[in-house]
Amino acid sequence: DAKTTQPTSMDCAEGRAANLPCNHSTISGNEYVYWYRQIHSQGPQYIIHGLKNNETNEMASLIITEDRKSSTLILPHATLRDTAVYYCIVRSSGYALNFGKGTSLLVTP
Amino acid sequence: GAVVSQHPSRVICKSGTSVKIECRSLDFQATTMFWYRQFPKQSLMLMATSNEGSKATYEQGVEKDKFLINHASLTLSTLTVTSAHPEDSSFYICSANPGQTYNEQFFGPGTRLTVL
């Protein structure tokens, strides 16, 4: 699976949009971009995934660049409960998720 | 989304004993389940891939005789930590994949193992 690079940590004010970047310059054609988050001492929670097109669901939006070498996860109106470690992962369908270090997002009042 | 449960959520045991952790997919059948462990302030590390009805595939550096995995049904996988030692203390998390063509993977809430 392709490696990803994410900032170690980010801060965001409550109510603002949180934009979390991810670089995956070695992504191959059949690999999807996944985003998960982990709140302290809990199992990871699925957020969103995409292949080439931008995606949106009730939790977030995923913007993937045209060359697919990077993506951005957008939480449109961050709340304190969004404080977590966010993992950007690329993988082919059906295979295990290999977690990097992720981005620790702190949402402040 | 689909639900994956783990039992127990927390276990404390003495060094040398064995501990069994169960992972269940509650509302779907999982042909494949994965076991991870997470040490404090570190990321999740994949331990093994468990396929229903066949032997698990272990990641490099994970002892298959120490971490016994059984995936006897489409809704249950178990991880047994044999002869546990304090260095096995960790957060163990399972995940389940409903099928090869289904892209989401669902995680259990984790099991905190403390070996005294």
Short mmCIF file of N, CA, C and O in Angstrom, two decimals, chain A residues 5-109:
data_model
loop_
_atom_site.label_atom_id
_atom_site.label_comp_id
_atom_site.label_asym_id
_atom_site.label_seq_id
_atom_site.Cartn_x
_atom_site.Cartn_y
_atom_site.Cartn_z
N THR A 5 1.46 10.88 4.19
CA THR A 5 2.11 11.85 5.06
C THR A 5 1.08 12.84 5.53
O THR A 5 0.35 13.42 4.71
N GLN A 6 0.99 13.01 6.84
CA GLN A 6 0.04 13.94 7.44
C GLN A 6 0.75 14.80 8.47
O GLN A 6 1.73 14.36 9.08
N PRO A 7 0.25 16.01 8.68
CA PRO A 7 0.83 16.81 9.78
C PRO A 7 0.59 16.12 11.11
O PRO A 7 -0.41 15.42 11.28
N THR A 8 1.51 16.32 12.03
CA THR A 8 1.40 15.64 13.32
C THR A 8 0.20 16.12 14.11
O THR A 8 -0.52 15.34 14.73
N SER A 9 -0.02 17.43 14.08
CA SER A 9 -1.13 17.98 14.86
C SER A 9 -1.68 19.24 14.21
O SER A 9 -0.99 19.89 13.42
N MET A 10 -2.95 19.53 14.54
CA MET A 10 -3.62 20.73 14.05
C MET A 10 -4.58 21.19 15.12
O MET A 10 -5.10 20.37 15.90
N ASP A 11 -4.84 22.50 15.12
CA ASP A 11 -5.86 23.07 15.98
C ASP A 11 -6.96 23.66 15.12
O ASP A 11 -6.71 24.11 14.00
N CYS A 12 -8.16 23.69 15.67
CA CYS A 12 -9.27 24.30 14.95
C CYS A 12 -10.24 24.86 15.98
O CYS A 12 -10.48 24.22 17.01
N ALA A 13 -10.77 26.03 15.70
CA ALA A 13 -11.76 26.62 16.60
C ALA A 13 -13.12 25.97 16.36
O ALA A 13 -13.50 25.68 15.23
N GLU A 14 -13.83 25.78 17.45
CA GLU A 14 -15.16 25.20 17.36
C GLU A 14 -16.04 26.02 16.42
O GLU A 14 -16.04 27.24 16.46
N GLY A 15 -16.78 25.31 15.57
CA GLY A 15 -17.67 25.99 14.62
C GLY A 15 -17.02 26.30 13.29
O GLY A 15 -17.72 26.56 12.30
N ARG A 16 -15.70 26.25 13.26
CA ARG A 16 -14.99 26.52 12.00
C ARG A 16 -14.80 25.21 11.25
O ARG A 16 -14.94 24.12 11.79
N ALA A 17 -14.44 25.35 9.97
CA ALA A 17 -14.13 24.16 9.18
C ALA A 17 -12.72 23.68 9.53
O ALA A 17 -11.80 24.48 9.66
N ALA A 18 -12.58 22.38 9.67
CA ALA A 18 -11.27 21.78 9.87
C ALA A 18 -10.85 21.12 8.56
O ALA A 18 -11.60 20.32 8.01
N ASN A 19 -9.69 21.55 8.05
CA ASN A 19 -9.18 21.00 6.79
C ASN A 19 -7.93 20.19 7.07
O ASN A 19 -6.89 20.77 7.42
N LEU A 20 -8.00 18.90 6.92
CA LEU A 20 -6.88 18.03 7.24
C LEU A 20 -6.25 17.51 5.95
O LEU A 20 -6.89 16.77 5.21
N PRO A 21 -4.98 17.88 5.71
CA PRO A 21 -4.35 17.45 4.46
C PRO A 21 -3.67 16.10 4.57
O PRO A 21 -3.30 15.65 5.67
N CYS A 22 -3.48 15.47 3.42
CA CYS A 22 -2.79 14.19 3.37
C CYS A 22 -2.09 14.07 2.02
O CYS A 22 -2.70 14.32 0.98
N ASN A 23 -0.83 13.71 2.07
CA ASN A 23 -0.09 13.44 0.83
C ASN A 23 0.05 11.95 0.62
O ASN A 23 0.40 11.21 1.55
N HIS A 24 -0.21 11.51 -0.59
CA HIS A 24 -0.07 10.09 -0.95
C HIS A 24 0.44 10.02 -2.38
O HIS A 24 -0.25 9.53 -3.27
N SER A 25 1.65 10.51 -2.57
CA SER A 25 2.18 10.69 -3.93
C SER A 25 2.46 9.37 -4.65
O SER A 25 2.59 9.37 -5.88
N THR A 26 2.56 8.26 -3.92
CA THR A 26 2.84 6.98 -4.57
C THR A 26 1.59 6.12 -4.75
O THR A 26 1.69 4.92 -5.02
N ILE A 27 0.43 6.72 -4.62
CA ILE A 27 -0.82 5.97 -4.75
C ILE A 27 -0.93 5.34 -6.13
O ILE A 27 -0.54 5.95 -7.14
N SER A 28 -1.43 4.12 -6.17
CA SER A 28 -1.59 3.46 -7.46
C SER A 28 -3.06 3.51 -7.88
O SER A 28 -3.93 3.87 -7.10
N GLY A 29 -3.29 3.13 -9.13
CA GLY A 29 -4.60 3.34 -9.74
C GLY A 29 -5.77 2.66 -9.05
O GLY A 29 -6.89 3.16 -9.11
N ASN A 30 -5.52 1.53 -8.38
CA ASN A 30 -6.63 0.81 -7.77
C ASN A 30 -6.73 1.03 -6.26
O ASN A 30 -7.46 0.33 -5.58
N GLU A 31 -5.97 1.98 -5.76
CA GLU A 31 -6.00 2.25 -4.33
C GLU A 31 -6.97 3.38 -3.99
O GLU A 31 -6.97 4.42 -4.63
N TYR A 32 -7.75 3.14 -2.97
CA TYR A 32 -8.69 4.12 -2.48
C TYR A 32 -8.03 4.96 -1.37
O TYR A 32 -7.11 4.50 -0.70
N VAL A 33 -8.58 6.13 -1.14
CA VAL A 33 -8.17 6.97 -0.01
C VAL A 33 -9.24 6.85 1.06
O VAL A 33 -10.42 7.10 0.79
N TYR A 34 -8.84 6.43 2.24
CA TYR A 34 -9.76 6.28 3.36
C TYR A 34 -9.39 7.26 4.47
O TYR A 34 -8.21 7.55 4.69
N TRP A 35 -10.39 7.68 5.19
CA TRP A 35 -10.16 8.46 6.40
C TRP A 35 -10.90 7.81 7.56
O TRP A 35 -12.09 7.48 7.45
N TYR A 36 -10.17 7.60 8.62
CA TYR A 36 -10.72 7.11 9.87
C TYR A 36 -10.30 8.07 10.98
O TYR A 36 -9.32 8.80 10.83
N ARG A 37 -11.01 8.03 12.08
CA ARG A 37 -10.55 8.78 13.24
C ARG A 37 -10.66 7.91 14.48
O ARG A 37 -11.43 6.96 14.52
N GLN A 38 -9.86 8.24 15.46
CA GLN A 38 -9.85 7.49 16.71
C GLN A 38 -9.88 8.46 17.87
O GLN A 38 -8.95 9.26 18.05
N ILE A 39 -10.96 8.36 18.60
CA ILE A 39 -11.07 9.12 19.84
C ILE A 39 -10.40 8.28 20.91
O ILE A 39 -10.44 7.05 20.87
N HIS A 40 -9.80 8.94 21.86
CA HIS A 40 -8.96 8.28 22.85
C HIS A 40 -9.60 7.02 23.44
O HIS A 40 -10.74 7.05 23.88
N SER A 41 -8.82 5.92 23.37
CA SER A 41 -9.22 4.63 23.97
C SER A 41 -10.47 4.03 23.35
O SER A 41 -11.20 3.28 24.01
N GLN A 42 -10.74 4.37 22.10
CA GLN A 42 -11.84 3.74 21.38
C GLN A 42 -11.32 3.13 20.09
O GLN A 42 -10.20 3.44 19.66
N GLY A 43 -12.13 2.31 19.46
CA GLY A 43 -11.76 1.77 18.16
C GLY A 43 -11.91 2.85 17.09
O GLY A 43 -12.67 3.80 17.26
N PRO A 44 -11.16 2.73 16.00
CA PRO A 44 -11.28 3.72 14.92
C PRO A 44 -12.69 3.76 14.34
O PRO A 44 -13.39 2.75 14.29
N GLN A 45 -13.06 4.95 13.90
CA GLN A 45 -14.38 5.16 13.31
C GLN A 45 -14.20 5.56 11.85
O GLN A 45 -13.42 6.47 11.54
N TYR A 46 -14.92 4.89 10.98
CA TYR A 46 -14.87 5.22 9.56
C TYR A 46 -15.47 6.60 9.33
O TYR A 46 -16.50 6.96 9.92
N ILE A 47 -14.82 7.40 8.47
CA ILE A 47 -15.38 8.71 8.13
C ILE A 47 -15.84 8.72 6.68
O ILE A 47 -17.01 8.98 6.40
N ILE A 48 -14.93 8.46 5.78
CA ILE A 48 -15.26 8.60 4.36
C ILE A 48 -14.17 7.93 3.53
O ILE A 48 -13.07 7.69 4.05
N HIS A 49 -14.47 7.61 2.29
CA HIS A 49 -13.43 7.13 1.40
C HIS A 49 -13.76 7.54 -0.04
O HIS A 49 -14.92 7.86 -0.35
N GLY A 50 -12.75 7.51 -0.89
CA GLY A 50 -12.96 7.87 -2.29
C GLY A 50 -11.85 7.31 -3.16
O GLY A 50 -10.79 6.93 -2.68
N LEU A 51 -12.12 7.29 -4.45
CA LEU A 51 -11.14 6.80 -5.42
C LEU A 51 -10.57 7.95 -6.23
O LEU A 51 -9.37 8.20 -6.21
N LYS A 52 -11.43 8.66 -6.97
CA LYS A 52 -10.96 9.79 -7.76
C LYS A 52 -11.83 11.02 -7.55
O LYS A 52 -11.35 12.14 -7.54
N ASN A 53 -13.14 10.79 -7.40
CA ASN A 53 -14.05 11.92 -7.29
C ASN A 53 -14.13 12.42 -5.86
O ASN A 53 -13.87 11.68 -4.92
N ASN A 54 -14.51 13.68 -5.72
CA ASN A 54 -14.76 14.21 -4.38
C ASN A 54 -15.99 13.52 -3.81
O ASN A 54 -16.91 13.15 -4.54
N GLU A 55 -15.97 13.33 -2.51
CA GLU A 55 -17.07 12.65 -1.85
C GLU A 55 -17.55 13.48 -0.66
O GLU A 55 -16.76 14.19 -0.04
N THR A 56 -18.83 13.34 -0.36
CA THR A 56 -19.40 14.03 0.81
C THR A 56 -20.40 13.10 1.47
O THR A 56 -21.14 12.39 0.80
N ASN A 57 -20.37 13.08 2.79
CA ASN A 57 -21.41 12.38 3.54
C ASN A 57 -21.79 13.25 4.73
O ASN A 57 -21.40 14.42 4.81
N GLU A 58 -22.54 12.67 5.64
CA GLU A 58 -23.06 13.48 6.76
C GLU A 58 -21.96 13.91 7.72
O GLU A 58 -22.15 14.80 8.53
N MET A 59 -20.81 13.25 7.65
CA MET A 59 -19.73 13.60 8.57
C MET A 59 -18.73 14.59 7.97
O MET A 59 -18.21 15.46 8.69
N ALA A 60 -18.41 14.40 6.70
CA ALA A 60 -17.28 15.16 6.15
C ALA A 60 -17.32 15.19 4.63
O ALA A 60 -18.14 14.51 4.00
N SER A 61 -16.40 15.96 4.08
CA SER A 61 -16.16 15.95 2.63
C SER A 61 -14.72 15.54 2.38
O SER A 61 -13.83 15.84 3.19
N LEU A 62 -14.51 14.85 1.28
CA LEU A 62 -13.18 14.43 0.88
C LEU A 62 -12.89 15.02 -0.48
O LEU A 62 -13.63 14.78 -1.44
N ILE A 63 -11.83 15.81 -0.54
CA ILE A 63 -11.40 16.42 -1.80
C ILE A 63 -10.11 15.74 -2.23
O ILE A 63 -9.12 15.75 -1.50
N ILE A 64 -10.13 15.12 -3.40
CA ILE A 64 -8.95 14.44 -3.93
C ILE A 64 -8.46 15.21 -5.14
O ILE A 64 -9.25 15.54 -6.03
N THR A 65 -7.17 15.51 -5.18
CA THR A 65 -6.64 16.27 -6.32
C THR A 65 -6.72 15.43 -7.59
O THR A 65 -6.82 14.19 -7.54
N GLU A 66 -6.67 16.11 -8.72
CA GLU A 66 -6.84 15.43 -9.99
C GLU A 66 -5.78 14.36 -10.23
O GLU A 66 -6.07 13.30 -10.80
N ASP A 67 -4.55 14.62 -9.79
CA ASP A 67 -3.49 13.63 -9.96
C ASP A 67 -3.50 12.57 -8.86
O ASP A 67 -2.68 11.65 -8.86
N ARG A 68 -4.42 12.71 -7.92
CA ARG A 68 -4.62 11.77 -6.79
C ARG A 68 -3.44 11.69 -5.84
O ARG A 68 -3.37 10.79 -5.02
N LYS A 69 -2.53 12.60 -5.92
CA LYS A 69 -1.36 12.54 -5.06
C LYS A 69 -1.59 13.17 -3.69
O LYS A 69 -0.74 13.07 -2.80
N SER A 70 -2.69 13.83 -3.52
CA SER A 70 -3.01 14.36 -2.19
C SER A 70 -4.52 14.50 -2.04
O SER A 70 -5.27 14.44 -3.04
N SER A 71 -4.93 14.65 -0.79
CA SER A 71 -6.35 14.82 -0.52
C SER A 71 -6.52 15.66 0.74
O SER A 71 -5.56 15.87 1.50
N THR A 72 -7.73 16.15 0.93
CA THR A 72 -8.06 16.94 2.11
C THR A 72 -9.38 16.47 2.67
O THR A 72 -10.36 16.33 1.93
N LEU A 73 -9.39 16.21 3.95
CA LEU A 73 -10.63 15.89 4.65
C LEU A 73 -11.16 17.19 5.25
O LEU A 73 -10.41 17.92 5.92
N ILE A 74 -12.41 17.47 5.02
CA ILE A 74 -13.01 18.70 5.54
C ILE A 74 -14.14 18.35 6.50
O ILE A 74 -15.10 17.66 6.13
N LEU A 75 -14.00 18.81 7.73
CA LEU A 75 -15.10 18.76 8.69
C LEU A 75 -15.71 20.16 8.67
O LEU A 75 -15.09 21.10 9.14
N PRO A 76 -16.90 20.31 8.13
CA PRO A 76 -17.39 21.67 7.83
C PRO A 76 -17.61 22.56 9.04
O PRO A 76 -17.38 23.76 8.97
N HIS A 77 -18.08 21.99 10.13
CA HIS A 77 -18.31 22.79 11.35
C HIS A 77 -17.82 21.98 12.54
O HIS A 77 -18.58 21.20 13.12
N ALA A 78 -16.56 22.12 12.85
CA ALA A 78 -15.96 21.27 13.88
C ALA A 78 -16.60 21.52 15.25
O ALA A 78 -16.91 22.66 15.62
N THR A 79 -16.77 20.44 15.99
CA THR A 79 -17.25 20.53 17.37
C THR A 79 -16.20 19.94 18.30
O THR A 79 -15.25 19.28 17.84
N LEU A 80 -16.37 20.15 19.58
CA LEU A 80 -15.40 19.64 20.54
C LEU A 80 -15.30 18.11 20.44
O LEU A 80 -14.23 17.54 20.69
N ARG A 81 -16.39 17.47 20.06
CA ARG A 81 -16.39 16.00 19.96
C ARG A 81 -15.60 15.50 18.75
O ARG A 81 -15.39 14.29 18.60
N ASP A 82 -15.19 16.40 17.89
CA ASP A 82 -14.36 16.01 16.75
C ASP A 82 -12.88 15.93 17.12
O ASP A 82 -12.05 15.56 16.28
N THR A 83 -12.54 16.29 18.34
CA THR A 83 -11.15 16.15 18.78
C THR A 83 -10.78 14.67 18.76
O THR A 83 -11.42 13.84 19.42
N ALA A 84 -9.76 14.31 17.98
CA ALA A 84 -9.40 12.91 17.77
C ALA A 84 -8.13 12.85 16.93
O ALA A 84 -7.63 13.88 16.47
N VAL A 85 -7.63 11.64 16.74
CA VAL A 85 -6.54 11.43 15.79
C VAL A 85 -7.16 10.98 14.48
O VAL A 85 -7.96 10.04 14.46
N TYR A 86 -6.80 11.66 13.40
CA TYR A 86 -7.37 11.38 12.09
C TYR A 86 -6.34 10.69 11.22
O TYR A 86 -5.22 11.17 11.06
N TYR A 87 -6.74 9.56 10.68
CA TYR A 87 -5.83 8.76 9.87
C TYR A 87 -6.26 8.78 8.41
O TYR A 87 -7.41 8.48 8.09
N CYS A 88 -5.31 9.09 7.56
CA CYS A 88 -5.50 9.00 6.11
C CYS A 88 -4.78 7.73 5.65
O CYS A 88 -3.60 7.55 5.95
N ILE A 89 -5.50 6.86 4.99
CA ILE A 89 -4.94 5.55 4.61
C ILE A 89 -5.28 5.28 3.16
O ILE A 89 -6.40 5.56 2.72
N VAL A 90 -4.32 4.75 2.42
CA VAL A 90 -4.63 4.31 1.07
C VAL A 90 -4.51 2.80 1.00
O VAL A 90 -3.60 2.21 1.57
N ARG A 91 -5.44 2.16 0.37
CA ARG A 91 -5.39 0.72 0.25
C ARG A 91 -6.27 0.25 -0.91
O ARG A 91 -7.16 0.94 -1.37
N SER A 92 -5.98 -0.97 -1.32
CA SER A 92 -6.81 -1.62 -2.32
C SER A 92 -8.00 -2.27 -1.61
O SER A 92 -7.92 -2.58 -0.43
N SER A 93 -9.06 -2.50 -2.33
CA SER A 93 -10.26 -3.09 -1.76
C SER A 93 -9.96 -4.44 -1.12
O SER A 93 -9.24 -5.25 -1.66
N GLY A 94 -10.52 -4.66 0.05
CA GLY A 94 -10.45 -5.96 0.69
C GLY A 94 -9.22 -6.21 1.53
O GLY A 94 -9.14 -7.24 2.18
N TYR A 95 -8.26 -5.33 1.51
CA TYR A 95 -7.06 -5.56 2.28
C TYR A 95 -7.10 -4.80 3.60
O TYR A 95 -7.88 -3.91 3.80
N ALA A 96 -6.19 -5.20 4.49
CA ALA A 96 -6.14 -4.56 5.80
C ALA A 96 -5.76 -3.09 5.67
O ALA A 96 -5.12 -2.67 4.71
N LEU A 97 -6.17 -2.33 6.65
CA LEU A 97 -5.79 -0.92 6.72
C LEU A 97 -4.48 -0.80 7.49
O LEU A 97 -4.35 -1.34 8.58
N ASN A 98 -3.52 -0.14 6.90
CA ASN A 98 -2.24 0.10 7.58
C ASN A 98 -2.21 1.53 8.07
O ASN A 98 -2.19 2.47 7.28
N PHE A 99 -2.21 1.68 9.38
CA PHE A 99 -2.32 3.00 9.99
C PHE A 99 -0.95 3.65 10.13
O PHE A 99 -0.01 3.03 10.61
N GLY A 100 -0.86 4.91 9.74
CA GLY A 100 0.33 5.72 10.01
C GLY A 100 0.13 6.41 11.34
O GLY A 100 -0.62 5.93 12.20
N LYS A 101 0.80 7.52 11.52
CA LYS A 101 0.73 8.22 12.80
C LYS A 101 -0.47 9.17 12.89
O LYS A 101 -0.87 9.56 13.97
N GLY A 102 -1.03 9.54 11.76
CA GLY A 102 -2.22 10.37 11.76
C GLY A 102 -1.96 11.80 12.20
O GLY A 102 -0.84 12.21 12.52
N THR A 103 -3.04 12.57 12.18
CA THR A 103 -3.02 13.96 12.64
C THR A 103 -3.87 14.07 13.88
O THR A 103 -5.04 13.68 13.87
N SER A 104 -3.29 14.61 14.93
CA SER A 104 -4.04 14.84 16.16
C SER A 104 -4.74 16.19 16.05
O SER A 104 -4.08 17.24 16.03
N LEU A 105 -6.04 16.16 15.92
CA LEU A 105 -6.82 17.39 15.78
C LEU A 105 -7.38 17.80 17.13
O LEU A 105 -8.06 17.00 17.79
N LEU A 106 -7.11 19.02 17.52
CA LEU A 106 -7.67 19.56 18.75
C LEU A 106 -8.65 20.68 18.38
O LEU A 106 -8.27 21.66 17.75
N VAL A 107 -9.89 20.50 18.75
CA VAL A 107 -10.91 21.53 18.53
C VAL A 107 -11.08 22.30 19.83
O VAL A 107 -11.35 21.72 20.88
N THR A 108 -10.90 23.59 19.74
CA THR A 108 -10.92 24.41 20.94
C THR A 108 -12.17 25.28 21.00
O THR A 108 -12.69 25.69 19.97
N PRO A 109 -12.65 25.58 22.23
CA PRO A 109 -13.86 26.39 22.37
C PRO A 109 -13.65 27.81 21.86
O PRO A 109 -12.54 28.32 21.86
#
